[in-house]
PDB file of C-alpha atoms in Angstrom:
ATOM      1  CA  MET A   1     -19.592  -0.456  78.153  1.00  0.00           C
ATOM      2  CA  THR A   2     -17.994  -1.524  81.388  1.00  0.00           C
ATOM      3  CA  LEU A   3     -14.942  -3.622  82.098  1.00  0.00           C
ATOM      4  CA  ARG A   4     -15.978  -6.627  84.166  1.00  0.00           C
ATOM      5  CA  PRO A   5     -13.681  -8.355  86.647  1.00  0.00           C
ATOM      6  CA  ILE A   6     -12.421 -11.720  85.379  1.00  0.00           C
ATOM      7  CA  LEU A   7     -12.708 -14.599  87.835  1.00  0.00           C
ATOM      8  CA  ILE A   8      -9.437 -16.366  88.626  1.00  0.00           C
ATOM      9  CA  HIS A   9      -9.161 -20.148  89.066  1.00  0.00           C
ATOM     10  CA  PRO A  10      -9.918 -21.725  91.466  1.00  0.00           C
ATOM     11  CA  ASP A  11     -13.398 -20.245  91.699  1.00  0.00           C
ATOM     12  CA  PRO A  12     -16.390 -22.589  91.993  1.00  0.00           C
ATOM     13  CA  ARG A  13     -18.315 -20.671  89.304  1.00  0.00           C
ATOM     14  CA  LEU A  14     -15.693 -21.670  86.733  1.00  0.00           C
ATOM     15  CA  LYS A  15     -16.517 -25.349  87.333  1.00  0.00           C
ATOM     16  CA  LYS A  16     -20.309 -25.030  86.913  1.00  0.00           C
ATOM     17  CA  ARG A  17     -22.346 -25.594  83.779  1.00  0.00           C
ATOM     18  CA  ALA A  18     -23.841 -22.331  82.477  1.00  0.00           C
ATOM     19  CA  ASP A  19     -27.583 -21.980  81.890  1.00  0.00           C
ATOM     20  CA  PRO A  20     -29.013 -21.789  78.362  1.00  0.00           C
ATOM     21  CA  VAL A  21     -30.019 -18.372  77.052  1.00  0.00           C
ATOM     22  CA  THR A  22     -33.773 -18.491  76.412  1.00  0.00           C
ATOM     23  CA  HIS A  23     -34.193 -15.024  74.894  1.00  0.00           C
ATOM     24  CA  VAL A  24     -32.109 -11.979  74.127  1.00  0.00           C
ATOM     25  CA  THR A  25     -32.647  -9.102  76.536  1.00  0.00           C
ATOM     26  CA  LYS A  26     -31.289  -5.585  76.831  1.00  0.00           C
ATOM     27  CA  ASP A  27     -29.197  -6.762  79.813  1.00  0.00           C
ATOM     28  CA  LEU A  28     -27.753  -9.630  77.776  1.00  0.00           C
ATOM     29  CA  ARG A  29     -26.799  -7.264  74.945  1.00  0.00           C
ATOM     30  CA  ARG A  30     -25.113  -4.986  77.487  1.00  0.00           C
ATOM     31  CA  ALA A  31     -23.296  -7.985  78.978  1.00  0.00           C
ATOM     32  CA  ALA A  32     -22.072  -8.994  75.487  1.00  0.00           C
ATOM     33  CA  ASP A  33     -20.698  -5.474  74.907  1.00  0.00           C
ATOM     34  CA  ASP A  34     -19.050  -5.505  78.345  1.00  0.00           C
ATOM     35  CA  MET A  35     -17.528  -8.934  77.670  1.00  0.00           C
ATOM     36  CA  LEU A  36     -16.058  -7.820  74.335  1.00  0.00           C
ATOM     37  CA  LYS A  37     -14.575  -4.710  75.940  1.00  0.00           C
ATOM     38  CA  THR A  38     -13.188  -6.820  78.821  1.00  0.00           C
ATOM     39  CA  MET A  39     -11.736  -9.407  76.403  1.00  0.00           C
ATOM     40  CA  TYR A  40     -10.002  -6.780  74.235  1.00  0.00           C
ATOM     41  CA  ASP A  41      -8.704  -4.936  77.313  1.00  0.00           C
ATOM     42  CA  ALA A  42      -7.257  -8.087  78.936  1.00  0.00           C
ATOM     43  CA  PRO A  43      -6.037  -8.680  76.121  1.00  0.00           C
ATOM     44  CA  GLY A  44      -7.511 -11.979  74.972  1.00  0.00           C
ATOM     45  CA  ILE A  45      -9.170 -13.648  71.993  1.00  0.00           C
ATOM     46  CA  GLY A  46     -12.135 -15.214  73.791  1.00  0.00           C
ATOM     47  CA  LEU A  47     -14.201 -14.903  76.955  1.00  0.00           C
ATOM     48  CA  ALA A  48     -17.109 -16.928  78.330  1.00  0.00           C
ATOM     49  CA  GLY A  49     -19.933 -15.749  80.567  1.00  0.00           C
ATOM     50  CA  PRO A  50     -18.835 -17.760  83.631  1.00  0.00           C
ATOM     51  CA  GLN A  51     -15.429 -16.040  83.534  1.00  0.00           C
ATOM     52  CA  VAL A  52     -17.143 -12.762  84.457  1.00  0.00           C
ATOM     53  CA  GLY A  53     -19.614 -14.382  86.840  1.00  0.00           C
ATOM     54  CA  LEU A  54     -22.428 -14.514  84.269  1.00  0.00           C
ATOM     55  CA  MET A  55     -23.762 -18.071  84.428  1.00  0.00           C
ATOM     56  CA  ALA A  56     -25.302 -17.981  80.938  1.00  0.00           C
ATOM     57  CA  ARG A  57     -24.249 -19.801  77.766  1.00  0.00           C
ATOM     58  CA  ILE A  58     -22.634 -16.781  76.080  1.00  0.00           C
ATOM     59  CA  ILE A  59     -19.167 -16.470  74.603  1.00  0.00           C
ATOM     60  CA  VAL A  60     -17.393 -13.686  72.783  1.00  0.00           C
ATOM     61  CA  MET A  61     -14.338 -14.073  70.591  1.00  0.00           C
ATOM     62  CA  ASP A  62     -12.167 -12.377  68.010  1.00  0.00           C
ATOM     63  CA  CYS A  63      -9.153 -14.301  66.741  1.00  0.00           C
ATOM     64  CA  VAL A  64      -7.981 -11.670  64.236  1.00  0.00           C
ATOM     65  CA  LYS A  65      -4.384 -11.049  65.244  1.00  0.00           C
ATOM     66  CA  ASP A  66      -3.196  -9.022  62.250  1.00  0.00           C
ATOM     67  CA  LYS A  67      -3.151  -5.374  63.327  1.00  0.00           C
ATOM     68  CA  ASP A  68      -3.873  -4.299  59.732  1.00  0.00           C
ATOM     69  CA  ALA A  69      -6.935  -6.540  59.405  1.00  0.00           C
ATOM     70  CA  ALA A  70     -10.399  -5.511  60.533  1.00  0.00           C
ATOM     71  CA  PRO A  71     -11.447  -7.009  63.876  1.00  0.00           C
ATOM     72  CA  ARG A  72     -14.171  -9.656  63.817  1.00  0.00           C
ATOM     73  CA  PRO A  73     -15.940  -9.551  67.185  1.00  0.00           C
ATOM     74  CA  MET A  74     -18.374 -12.439  67.577  1.00  0.00           C
ATOM     75  CA  VAL A  75     -21.070 -13.103  70.187  1.00  0.00           C
ATOM     76  CA  LEU A  76     -22.330 -16.684  70.363  1.00  0.00           C
ATOM     77  CA  LEU A  77     -25.323 -17.666  72.504  1.00  0.00           C
ATOM     78  CA  ASN A  78     -25.876 -21.357  73.323  1.00  0.00           C
ATOM     79  CA  PRO A  79     -23.018 -22.449  71.044  1.00  0.00           C
ATOM     80  CA  GLU A  80     -22.705 -26.143  70.307  1.00  0.00           C
ATOM     81  CA  VAL A  81     -20.257 -28.154  68.229  1.00  0.00           C
ATOM     82  CA  THR A  82     -22.259 -30.005  65.566  1.00  0.00           C
ATOM     83  CA  TRP A  83     -19.261 -31.608  63.812  1.00  0.00           C
ATOM     84  CA  ALA A  84     -15.588 -32.120  64.607  1.00  0.00           C
ATOM     85  CA  SER A  85     -12.829 -33.210  62.259  1.00  0.00           C
ATOM     86  CA  GLU A  86     -10.871 -36.384  62.847  1.00  0.00           C
ATOM     87  CA  GLY A  87      -7.722 -34.350  62.281  1.00  0.00           C
ATOM     88  CA  LEU A  88      -6.271 -32.831  65.423  1.00  0.00           C
ATOM     89  CA  ASN A  89      -4.354 -29.665  66.213  1.00  0.00           C
ATOM     90  CA  THR A  90      -2.151 -28.991  69.232  1.00  0.00           C
ATOM     91  CA  TYR A  91      -2.001 -25.402  70.355  1.00  0.00           C
ATOM     92  CA  GLU A  92      -0.398 -23.739  73.345  1.00  0.00           C
ATOM     93  CA  GLU A  93      -3.458 -22.437  75.190  1.00  0.00           C
ATOM     94  CA  GLY A  94      -3.771 -19.828  77.879  1.00  0.00           C
ATOM     95  CA  CYS A  95      -6.793 -18.462  79.701  1.00  0.00           C
ATOM     96  CA  LEU A  96      -7.766 -15.097  81.137  1.00  0.00           C
ATOM     97  CA  SER A  97      -8.943 -16.935  84.284  1.00  0.00           C
ATOM     98  CA  ILE A  98      -5.530 -18.621  84.621  1.00  0.00           C
ATOM     99  CA  PRO A  99      -3.166 -15.712  83.908  1.00  0.00           C
ATOM    100  CA  ASP A 100       0.385 -16.293  82.661  1.00  0.00           C
ATOM    101  CA  GLN A 101      -0.018 -20.087  82.486  1.00  0.00           C
ATOM    102  CA  TYR A 102       0.154 -21.937  79.179  1.00  0.00           C
ATOM    103  CA  ALA A 103       0.078 -25.563  78.102  1.00  0.00           C
ATOM    104  CA  GLU A 104      -0.310 -27.553  74.915  1.00  0.00           C
ATOM    105  CA  VAL A 105      -3.831 -28.904  74.401  1.00  0.00           C
ATOM    106  CA  THR A 106      -4.890 -31.157  71.514  1.00  0.00           C
ATOM    107  CA  ARG A 107      -8.346 -30.622  70.031  1.00  0.00           C
ATOM    108  CA  PRO A 108     -10.102 -31.254  66.696  1.00  0.00           C
ATOM    109  CA  ALA A 109      -8.480 -29.072  64.020  1.00  0.00           C
ATOM    110  CA  GLU A 110     -11.853 -28.035  62.573  1.00  0.00           C
ATOM    111  CA  VAL A 111     -15.339 -27.786  64.055  1.00  0.00           C
ATOM    112  CA  ALA A 112     -18.776 -26.730  62.888  1.00  0.00           C
ATOM    113  CA  VAL A 113     -20.644 -24.695  65.496  1.00  0.00           C
ATOM    114  CA  ARG A 114     -24.305 -23.676  65.696  1.00  0.00           C
ATOM    115  CA  TRP A 115     -25.411 -20.777  67.902  1.00  0.00           C
ATOM    116  CA  MET A 116     -28.001 -18.063  68.359  1.00  0.00           C
ATOM    117  CA  ASP A 117     -26.945 -14.489  67.598  1.00  0.00           C
ATOM    118  CA  LEU A 118     -28.038 -11.318  69.389  1.00  0.00           C
ATOM    119  CA  ASP A 119     -30.988 -11.005  66.974  1.00  0.00           C
ATOM    120  CA  GLY A 120     -32.243 -14.449  68.039  1.00  0.00           C
ATOM    121  CA  ALA A 121     -31.332 -16.002  64.677  1.00  0.00           C
ATOM    122  CA  THR A 122     -29.593 -19.360  64.343  1.00  0.00           C
ATOM    123  CA  GLN A 123     -26.096 -19.184  62.859  1.00  0.00           C
ATOM    124  CA  GLU A 124     -23.689 -21.908  61.846  1.00  0.00           C
ATOM    125  CA  GLU A 125     -20.062 -21.700  60.812  1.00  0.00           C
ATOM    126  CA  ARG A 126     -17.103 -23.965  60.328  1.00  0.00           C
ATOM    127  CA  PHE A 127     -13.969 -22.879  62.197  1.00  0.00           C
ATOM    128  CA  ALA A 128     -10.367 -23.961  61.639  1.00  0.00           C
ATOM    129  CA  GLY A 129      -6.992 -23.174  63.182  1.00  0.00           C
ATOM    130  CA  LEU A 130      -6.928 -20.695  66.052  1.00  0.00           C
ATOM    131  CA  TRP A 131     -10.663 -19.979  65.650  1.00  0.00           C
ATOM    132  CA  ALA A 132     -11.459 -23.690  66.142  1.00  0.00           C
ATOM    133  CA  THR A 133      -9.241 -23.897  69.223  1.00  0.00           C
ATOM    134  CA  CYS A 134     -10.745 -20.727  70.690  1.00  0.00           C
ATOM    135  CA  VAL A 135     -14.404 -21.665  70.187  1.00  0.00           C
ATOM    136  CA  GLN A 136     -13.819 -25.120  71.715  1.00  0.00           C
ATOM    137  CA  HIS A 137     -11.938 -23.584  74.668  1.00  0.00           C
ATOM    138  CA  GLU A 138     -14.793 -21.126  75.316  1.00  0.00           C
ATOM    139  CA  ILE A 139     -17.527 -23.776  74.958  1.00  0.00           C
ATOM    140  CA  ASP A 140     -15.579 -25.821  77.523  1.00  0.00           C
ATOM    141  CA  HIS A 141     -15.981 -22.876  79.939  1.00  0.00           C
ATOM    142  CA  LEU A 142     -19.757 -23.071  79.484  1.00  0.00           C
ATOM    143  CA  ASN A 143     -19.554 -26.715  80.555  1.00  0.00           C
ATOM    144  CA  GLY A 144     -17.401 -26.024  83.628  1.00  0.00           C
ATOM    145  CA  ARG A 145     -14.202 -27.261  82.017  1.00  0.00           C
ATOM    146  CA  LEU A 146     -10.845 -25.452  81.928  1.00  0.00           C
ATOM    147  CA  PHE A 147      -7.891 -26.060  79.627  1.00  0.00           C
ATOM    148  CA  ILE A 148      -5.900 -27.360  82.609  1.00  0.00           C
ATOM    149  CA  ASP A 149      -8.411 -30.229  82.872  1.00  0.00           C
ATOM    150  CA  TYR A 150      -6.673 -31.672  79.785  1.00  0.00           C
ATOM    151  CA  LEU A 151      -3.336 -31.801  81.633  1.00  0.00           C
ATOM    152  CA  THR A 152      -1.887 -34.432  83.942  1.00  0.00           C
ATOM    153  CA  PRO A 153      -3.048 -34.211  87.571  1.00  0.00           C
ATOM    154  CA  LEU A 154       0.426 -33.044  88.648  1.00  0.00           C
ATOM    155  CA  LYS A 155       0.594 -30.187  86.115  1.00  0.00           C
ATOM    156  CA  ARG A 156      -2.992 -29.182  86.958  1.00  0.00           C
ATOM    157  CA  GLN A 157      -2.163 -29.145  90.685  1.00  0.00           C
ATOM    158  CA  LEU A 158       0.980 -27.021  90.148  1.00  0.00           C
ATOM    159  CA  ILE A 159      -0.974 -24.434  88.135  1.00  0.00           C
ATOM    160  CA  THR A 160      -3.815 -24.407  90.685  1.00  0.00           C
ATOM    161  CA  ARG A 161      -1.325 -23.715  93.488  1.00  0.00           C
ATOM    162  CA  LYS A 162       0.162 -20.821  91.504  1.00  0.00           C
ATOM    163  CA  MET A 163      -3.326 -19.371  91.010  1.00  0.00           C
ATOM    164  CA  GLU A 164      -4.156 -19.721  94.723  1.00  0.00           C
ATOM    165  CA  LYS A 165      -0.936 -17.850  95.531  1.00  0.00           C
ATOM    166  CA  LEU A 166      -1.780 -15.151  92.945  1.00  0.00           C
ATOM    167  CA  LYS A 167      -5.256 -14.701  94.465  1.00  0.00           C
ATOM    168  CA  ARG A 168      -3.752 -14.374  97.979  1.00  0.00           C
ATOM    169  CA  GLU A 169      -1.270 -11.754  96.719  1.00  0.00           C
ATOM    170  CA  ARG A 170      -4.020  -9.789  94.966  1.00  0.00           C
ATOM    171  CA  ALA A 171      -6.220  -9.942  98.094  1.00  0.00           C
ATOM    172  CA  ARG A 172      -3.380  -8.411 100.146  1.00  0.00           C
ATOM    173  CA  LEU A 173      -3.119  -5.433  97.783  1.00  0.00           C
TER     174      LEU A 173
END
């Protein structure tokens, strides 16, 4: 497994729609392993293909935060929300592609998601709480949408400027 560099906003790849996964390959399995390792190392609870420059509809996530509980790494290919609750939840979201920036985003409190697993089988699960927020956030990435797109234009612009400055500083080092 290899740590992959995480793209930082603004990067045009983060605003593009990812391509569907048509079949599971050895390279895709390796990419999934790399993405999980990268996500845990960051540390984060979710990561989408476009965030590591992989323009495929793949996300990884693990929202288990209790250090005493067993981790639950998940790999979802071509995930889609099939149902969303009317009830909403507001959560302070962050993003590995927008480091150290957080904002409250309101999303459905529960969602049902269908996806293909690494064996090519169709899976479906209902997510609530942090899991629901995370899976929706990561699916947004596959559609070229970032959590800052839910903010006012002014807040989005301020965060984008901070990220441009961060990228310039990193380039100098």
